[in-house]
């Protein structure tokens, strides 16, 4: 059975309107109006087709095809007008949304609290939270407090100020703070954290992260992070050894705007770095177990003399590179390895801080003869930890300087010692 042209047209129209209905019927009243108009146009077209005079000349009649064209043209015109209106409506809503967002952002900036942080270890009378590090309340501990001064230097008030303290990489999400506290512009207050450290743990060295949450009066939420460290320093004077706990923290980055359900997580590189440090300390502990304290003390005595007779990394940088400001410096002896009888290979580490999380590290490989007291420099390398202020040119210059110092040291030792 053949399908006539009229039946084909009816089938196409019905298919088109069905698809049109499925796509647009749930998108608003305007779409329903358009669908009704489309149905009216389709019904009109079909009525025209059915009731057109069937005198045998219908298919060749110009009026017949002109009528179809007019019906379809009207339908396309309606659709075109509709799509134009919808596009203009979409642009209008987008402009309104952008305008609203711009107004909200302007209001946020006008009410933005900017918190300035500073810390100290002064013994002041103040309420605060107590944190136990690797110990309990009953143990004999060192007491050390960290005072965090917060000053609002912004235009708006801060409220709902909370602290989250992360020791090492252990994050238990516990927070402290006062939901009713409001810090007005130019006002300040001090929060104190009391740390308890076991006295028998004289090699403590842990990272501390203090996360500060707060919001403005428009309920926009913010977070700012203070990075720090807590450790115990061994001091010896006139044969008397003392162990002093120390702690510091500082804010490195500006605030970050956050959502309501924000949960702070330590950056992956920080977690990885801390895991490596813990693994390294365990390795050092195992090495020390294989070497007597007497021999370690002798090695440290010889390397201390070596440091005194050679130039410190800090002095080299200050003399040669005038554009770098040094904030801190430290040194240590690492990796005690027995090479042969009475001769140990150790690493001498020097570290200077350019800024928080930006360091220059110099590692010197030496052979130490604990019987003769002689020392021989094998190698000297410099590393740059997250360099920001030190460009590639300065890095290359420092490496050349360290290489020259190595050659000078080896030349001097060749004359002095016979290994």
PDB file of N, CA and C in Angstrom, residues 73-128:
ATOM      1  N   UNK A  73       5.374  28.755   6.310  1.00  0.00           N
ATOM      2  CA  UNK A  73       6.076  30.028   6.521  1.00  0.00           C
ATOM      3  C   UNK A  73       5.615  30.713   7.788  1.00  0.00           C
ATOM      4  N   UNK A  74       4.278  30.695   8.013  1.00  0.00           N
ATOM      5  CA  UNK A  74       3.745  31.291   9.247  1.00  0.00           C
ATOM      6  C   UNK A  74       4.267  30.574  10.479  1.00  0.00           C
ATOM      7  N   UNK A  75       4.312  29.229  10.385  1.00  0.00           N
ATOM      8  CA  UNK A  75       4.821  28.447  11.521  1.00  0.00           C
ATOM      9  C   UNK A  75       6.284  28.783  11.811  1.00  0.00           C
ATOM     10  N   UNK A  76       7.093  28.847  10.768  1.00  0.00           N
ATOM     11  CA  UNK A  76       8.520  29.176  10.960  1.00  0.00           C
ATOM     12  C   UNK A  76       8.699  30.589  11.511  1.00  0.00           C
ATOM     13  N   UNK A  77       7.836  31.503  11.089  1.00  0.00           N
ATOM     14  CA  UNK A  77       7.895  32.875  11.608  1.00  0.00           C
ATOM     15  C   UNK A  77       7.622  32.897  13.106  1.00  0.00           C
ATOM     16  N   UNK A  78       6.586  32.137  13.515  1.00  0.00           N
ATOM     17  CA  UNK A  78       6.265  32.063  14.947  1.00  0.00           C
ATOM     18  C   UNK A  78       7.451  31.506  15.734  1.00  0.00           C
ATOM     19  N   UNK A  79       8.049  30.439  15.203  1.00  0.00           N
ATOM     20  CA  UNK A  79       9.204  29.832  15.891  1.00  0.00           C
ATOM     21  C   UNK A  79      10.376  30.806  15.951  1.00  0.00           C
ATOM     22  N   UNK A  80      10.614  31.508  14.848  1.00  0.00           N
ATOM     23  CA  UNK A  80      11.720  32.469  14.818  1.00  0.00           C
ATOM     24  C   UNK A  80      11.540  33.581  15.832  1.00  0.00           C
ATOM     25  N   UNK A  81      10.286  34.137  15.882  1.00  0.00           N
ATOM     26  CA  UNK A  81      10.003  35.194  16.860  1.00  0.00           C
ATOM     27  C   UNK A  81      10.197  34.670  18.275  1.00  0.00           C
ATOM     28  N   UNK A  82       9.720  33.444  18.501  1.00  0.00           N
ATOM     29  CA  UNK A  82       9.856  32.840  19.839  1.00  0.00           C
ATOM     30  C   UNK A  82      11.332  32.699  20.236  1.00  0.00           C
ATOM     31  N   UNK A  83      12.144  32.142  19.338  1.00  0.00           N
ATOM     32  CA  UNK A  83      13.556  31.945  19.650  1.00  0.00           C
ATOM     33  C   UNK A  83      14.266  33.280  19.901  1.00  0.00           C
ATOM     34  N   UNK A  84      13.879  34.311  19.142  1.00  0.00           N
ATOM     35  CA  UNK A  84      14.468  35.643  19.363  1.00  0.00           C
ATOM     36  C   UNK A  84      14.131  36.168  20.751  1.00  0.00           C
ATOM     37  N   UNK A  85      12.845  36.006  21.129  1.00  0.00           N
ATOM     38  CA  UNK A  85      12.417  36.464  22.459  1.00  0.00           C
ATOM     39  C   UNK A  85      13.159  35.700  23.557  1.00  0.00           C
ATOM     40  N   UNK A  86      13.300  34.363  23.366  1.00  0.00           N
ATOM     41  CA  UNK A  86      13.986  33.548  24.367  1.00  0.00           C
ATOM     42  C   UNK A  86      15.454  33.953  24.503  1.00  0.00           C
ATOM     43  N   UNK A  87      16.104  34.230  23.388  1.00  0.00           N
ATOM     44  CA  UNK A  87      17.513  34.635  23.430  1.00  0.00           C
ATOM     45  C   UNK A  87      17.676  35.973  24.145  1.00  0.00           C
ATOM     46  N   UNK A  88      16.774  36.909  23.834  1.00  0.00           N
ATOM     47  CA  UNK A  88      16.826  38.206  24.510  1.00  0.00           C
ATOM     48  C   UNK A  88      16.565  38.053  26.011  1.00  0.00           C
ATOM     49  N   UNK A  89      15.651  37.140  26.376  1.00  0.00           N
ATOM     50  CA  UNK A  89      15.353  36.881  27.783  1.00  0.00           C
ATOM     51  C   UNK A  89      16.574  36.283  28.499  1.00  0.00           C
ATOM     52  N   UNK A  90      17.253  35.381  27.799  1.00  0.00           N
ATOM     53  CA  UNK A  90      18.463  34.759  28.363  1.00  0.00           C
ATOM     54  C   UNK A  90      19.555  35.800  28.599  1.00  0.00           C
ATOM     55  N   UNK A  91      19.731  36.704  27.627  1.00  0.00           N
ATOM     56  CA  UNK A  91      20.743  37.764  27.772  1.00  0.00           C
ATOM     57  C   UNK A  91      20.379  38.700  28.914  1.00  0.00           C
ATOM     58  N   UNK A  92      19.067  39.029  29.006  1.00  0.00           N
ATOM     59  CA  UNK A  92      18.617  39.927  30.078  1.00  0.00           C
ATOM     60  C   UNK A  92      18.872  39.308  31.451  1.00  0.00           C
ATOM     61  N   UNK A  93      18.549  38.021  31.603  1.00  0.00           N
ATOM     62  CA  UNK A  93      18.768  37.359  32.894  1.00  0.00           C
ATOM     63  C   UNK A  93      20.253  37.258  33.224  1.00  0.00           C
ATOM     64  N   UNK A  94      21.087  37.001  32.201  1.00  0.00           N
ATOM     65  CA  UNK A  94      22.530  36.937  32.427  1.00  0.00           C
ATOM     66  C   UNK A  94      23.075  38.288  32.876  1.00  0.00           C
ATOM     67  N   UNK A  95      22.578  39.370  32.238  1.00  0.00           N
ATOM     68  CA  UNK A  95      23.012  40.722  32.639  1.00  0.00           C
ATOM     69  C   UNK A  95      22.579  41.037  34.074  1.00  0.00           C
ATOM     70  N   UNK A  96      21.345  40.638  34.407  1.00  0.00           N
ATOM     71  CA  UNK A  96      20.857  40.876  35.777  1.00  0.00           C
ATOM     72  C   UNK A  96      21.684  40.111  36.802  1.00  0.00           C
ATOM     73  N   UNK A  97      22.020  38.857  36.462  1.00  0.00           N
ATOM     74  CA  UNK A  97      22.831  38.048  37.375  1.00  0.00           C
ATOM     75  C   UNK A  97      24.217  38.645  37.556  1.00  0.00           C
ATOM     76  N   UNK A  98      24.844  39.068  36.444  1.00  0.00           N
ATOM     77  CA  UNK A  98      26.170  39.688  36.528  1.00  0.00           C
ATOM     78  C   UNK A  98      26.122  40.966  37.350  1.00  0.00           C
ATOM     79  N   UNK A  99      25.048  41.739  37.164  1.00  0.00           N
ATOM     80  CA  UNK A  99      24.905  42.987  37.923  1.00  0.00           C
ATOM     81  C   UNK A  99      24.747  42.694  39.414  1.00  0.00           C
ATOM     82  N   UNK A 100      23.902  41.686  39.722  1.00  0.00           N
ATOM     83  CA  UNK A 100      23.706  41.309  41.131  1.00  0.00           C
ATOM     84  C   UNK A 100      25.013  40.829  41.752  1.00  0.00           C
ATOM     85  N   UNK A 101      25.759  40.013  40.998  1.00  0.00           N
ATOM     86  CA  UNK A 101      27.045  39.520  41.511  1.00  0.00           C
ATOM     87  C   UNK A 101      28.028  40.658  41.731  1.00  0.00           C
ATOM     88  N   UNK A 102      28.000  41.625  40.822  1.00  0.00           N
ATOM     89  CA  UNK A 102      28.893  42.778  40.955  1.00  0.00           C
ATOM     90  C   UNK A 102      28.546  43.590  42.202  1.00  0.00           C
ATOM     91  N   UNK A 103      27.246  43.786  42.455  1.00  0.00           N
ATOM     92  CA  UNK A 103      26.802  44.511  43.649  1.00  0.00           C
ATOM     93  C   UNK A 103      27.190  43.753  44.914  1.00  0.00           C
ATOM     94  N   UNK A 104      26.989  42.426  44.900  1.00  0.00           N
ATOM     95  CA  UNK A 104      27.347  41.599  46.062  1.00  0.00           C
ATOM     96  C   UNK A 104      28.843  41.639  46.340  1.00  0.00           C
ATOM     97  N   UNK A 105      29.649  41.570  45.279  1.00  0.00           N
ATOM     98  CA  UNK A 105      31.103  41.607  45.458  1.00  0.00           C
ATOM     99  C   UNK A 105      31.544  42.970  45.987  1.00  0.00           C
ATOM    100  N   UNK A 106      30.901  44.030  45.499  1.00  0.00           N
ATOM    101  CA  UNK A 106      31.231  45.370  45.997  1.00  0.00           C
ATOM    102  C   UNK A 106      30.892  45.493  47.482  1.00  0.00           C
ATOM    103  N   UNK A 107      29.715  44.967  47.869  1.00  0.00           N
ATOM    104  CA  UNK A 107      29.330  44.982  49.283  1.00  0.00           C
ATOM    105  C   UNK A 107      30.280  44.147  50.127  1.00  0.00           C
ATOM    106  N   UNK A 108      30.721  43.005  49.575  1.00  0.00           N
ATOM    107  CA  UNK A 108      31.652  42.142  50.310  1.00  0.00           C
ATOM    108  C   UNK A 108      32.977  42.868  50.567  1.00  0.00           C
ATOM    109  N   UNK A 109      33.489  43.538  49.530  1.00  0.00           N
ATOM    110  CA  UNK A 109      34.757  44.248  49.684  1.00  0.00           C
ATOM    111  C   UNK A 109      34.623  45.425  50.654  1.00  0.00           C
ATOM    112  N   UNK A 110      33.452  46.060  50.651  1.00  0.00           N
ATOM    113  CA  UNK A 110      33.233  47.173  51.578  1.00  0.00           C
ATOM    114  C   UNK A 110      33.118  46.702  53.027  1.00  0.00           C
ATOM    115  N   UNK A 111      32.771  45.433  53.208  1.00  0.00           N
ATOM    116  CA  UNK A 111      32.629  44.870  54.555  1.00  0.00           C
ATOM    117  C   UNK A 111      33.691  43.805  54.846  1.00  0.00           C
ATOM    118  N   UNK A 112      34.787  43.845  54.107  1.00  0.00           N
ATOM    119  CA  UNK A 112      35.810  42.799  54.232  1.00  0.00           C
ATOM    120  C   UNK A 112      36.701  43.029  55.457  1.00  0.00           C
ATOM    121  N   UNK A 113      36.762  42.063  56.375  1.00  0.00           N
ATOM    122  CA  UNK A 113      37.747  42.142  57.457  1.00  0.00           C
ATOM    123  C   UNK A 113      39.082  41.582  56.973  1.00  0.00           C
ATOM    124  N   UNK A 114      40.159  42.282  57.246  1.00  0.00           N
ATOM    125  CA  UNK A 114      41.505  41.805  56.905  1.00  0.00           C
ATOM    126  C   UNK A 114      42.252  41.609  58.213  1.00  0.00           C
ATOM    127  N   UNK A 115      42.602  40.365  58.521  1.00  0.00           N
ATOM    128  CA  UNK A 115      43.222  40.044  59.798  1.00  0.00           C
ATOM    129  C   UNK A 115      44.744  39.977  59.665  1.00  0.00           C
ATOM    130  N   UNK A 116      45.412  40.673  60.560  1.00  0.00           N
ATOM    131  CA  UNK A 116      46.875  40.669  60.607  1.00  0.00           C
ATOM    132  C   UNK A 116      47.310  39.872  61.833  1.00  0.00           C
ATOM    133  N   UNK A 117      48.209  38.895  61.628  1.00  0.00           N
ATOM    134  CA  UNK A 117      48.616  37.989  62.693  1.00  0.00           C
ATOM    135  C   UNK A 117      50.057  38.250  63.118  1.00  0.00           C
ATOM    136  N   UNK A 118      50.292  38.135  64.418  1.00  0.00           N
ATOM    137  CA  UNK A 118      51.652  38.137  64.953  1.00  0.00           C
ATOM    138  C   UNK A 118      51.670  37.193  66.154  1.00  0.00           C
ATOM    139  N   UNK A 119      52.822  36.571  66.401  1.00  0.00           N
ATOM    140  CA  UNK A 119      52.914  35.601  67.494  1.00  0.00           C
ATOM    141  C   UNK A 119      54.122  35.892  68.365  1.00  0.00           C
ATOM    142  N   UNK A 120      54.043  35.451  69.619  1.00  0.00           N
ATOM    143  CA  UNK A 120      55.177  35.531  70.538  1.00  0.00           C
ATOM    144  C   UNK A 120      55.011  34.471  71.609  1.00  0.00           C
ATOM    145  N   UNK A 121      56.057  34.306  72.410  1.00  0.00           N
ATOM    146  CA  UNK A 121      56.053  33.294  73.473  1.00  0.00           C
ATOM    147  C   UNK A 121      56.076  33.925  74.860  1.00  0.00           C
ATOM    148  N   UNK A 122      55.659  35.185  74.951  1.00  0.00           N
ATOM    149  CA  UNK A 122      55.669  35.875  76.252  1.00  0.00           C
ATOM    150  C   UNK A 122      54.744  35.166  77.239  1.00  0.00           C
ATOM    151  N   UNK A 123      55.186  35.119  78.480  1.00  0.00           N
ATOM    152  CA  UNK A 123      54.354  34.506  79.518  1.00  0.00           C
ATOM    153  C   UNK A 123      53.355  35.543  80.019  1.00  0.00           C
ATOM    154  N   UNK A 124      52.200  35.518  79.428  1.00  0.00           N
ATOM    155  CA  UNK A 124      51.149  36.465  79.807  1.00  0.00           C
ATOM    156  C   UNK A 124      49.988  35.692  80.410  1.00  0.00           C
ATOM    157  N   UNK A 125      49.249  36.369  81.249  1.00  0.00           N
ATOM    158  CA  UNK A 125      48.088  35.737  81.872  1.00  0.00           C
ATOM    159  C   UNK A 125      46.917  35.842  80.912  1.00  0.00           C
ATOM    160  N   UNK A 126      46.503  34.712  80.412  1.00  0.00           N
ATOM    161  CA  UNK A 126      45.423  34.728  79.428  1.00  0.00           C
ATOM    162  C   UNK A 126      44.780  33.339  79.385  1.00  0.00           C
ATOM    163  N   UNK A 127      43.494  33.303  79.114  1.00  0.00           N
ATOM    164  CA  UNK A 127      42.819  32.016  78.975  1.00  0.00           C
ATOM    165  C   UNK A 127      43.156  31.430  77.611  1.00  0.00           C
ATOM    166  N   UNK A 128      43.121  30.128  77.528  1.00  0.00           N
ATOM    167  CA  UNK A 128      43.442  29.498  76.260  1.00  0.00           C
ATOM    168  C   UNK A 128      43.318  27.993  76.349  1.00  0.00           C
TER     169      UNK A 128
END
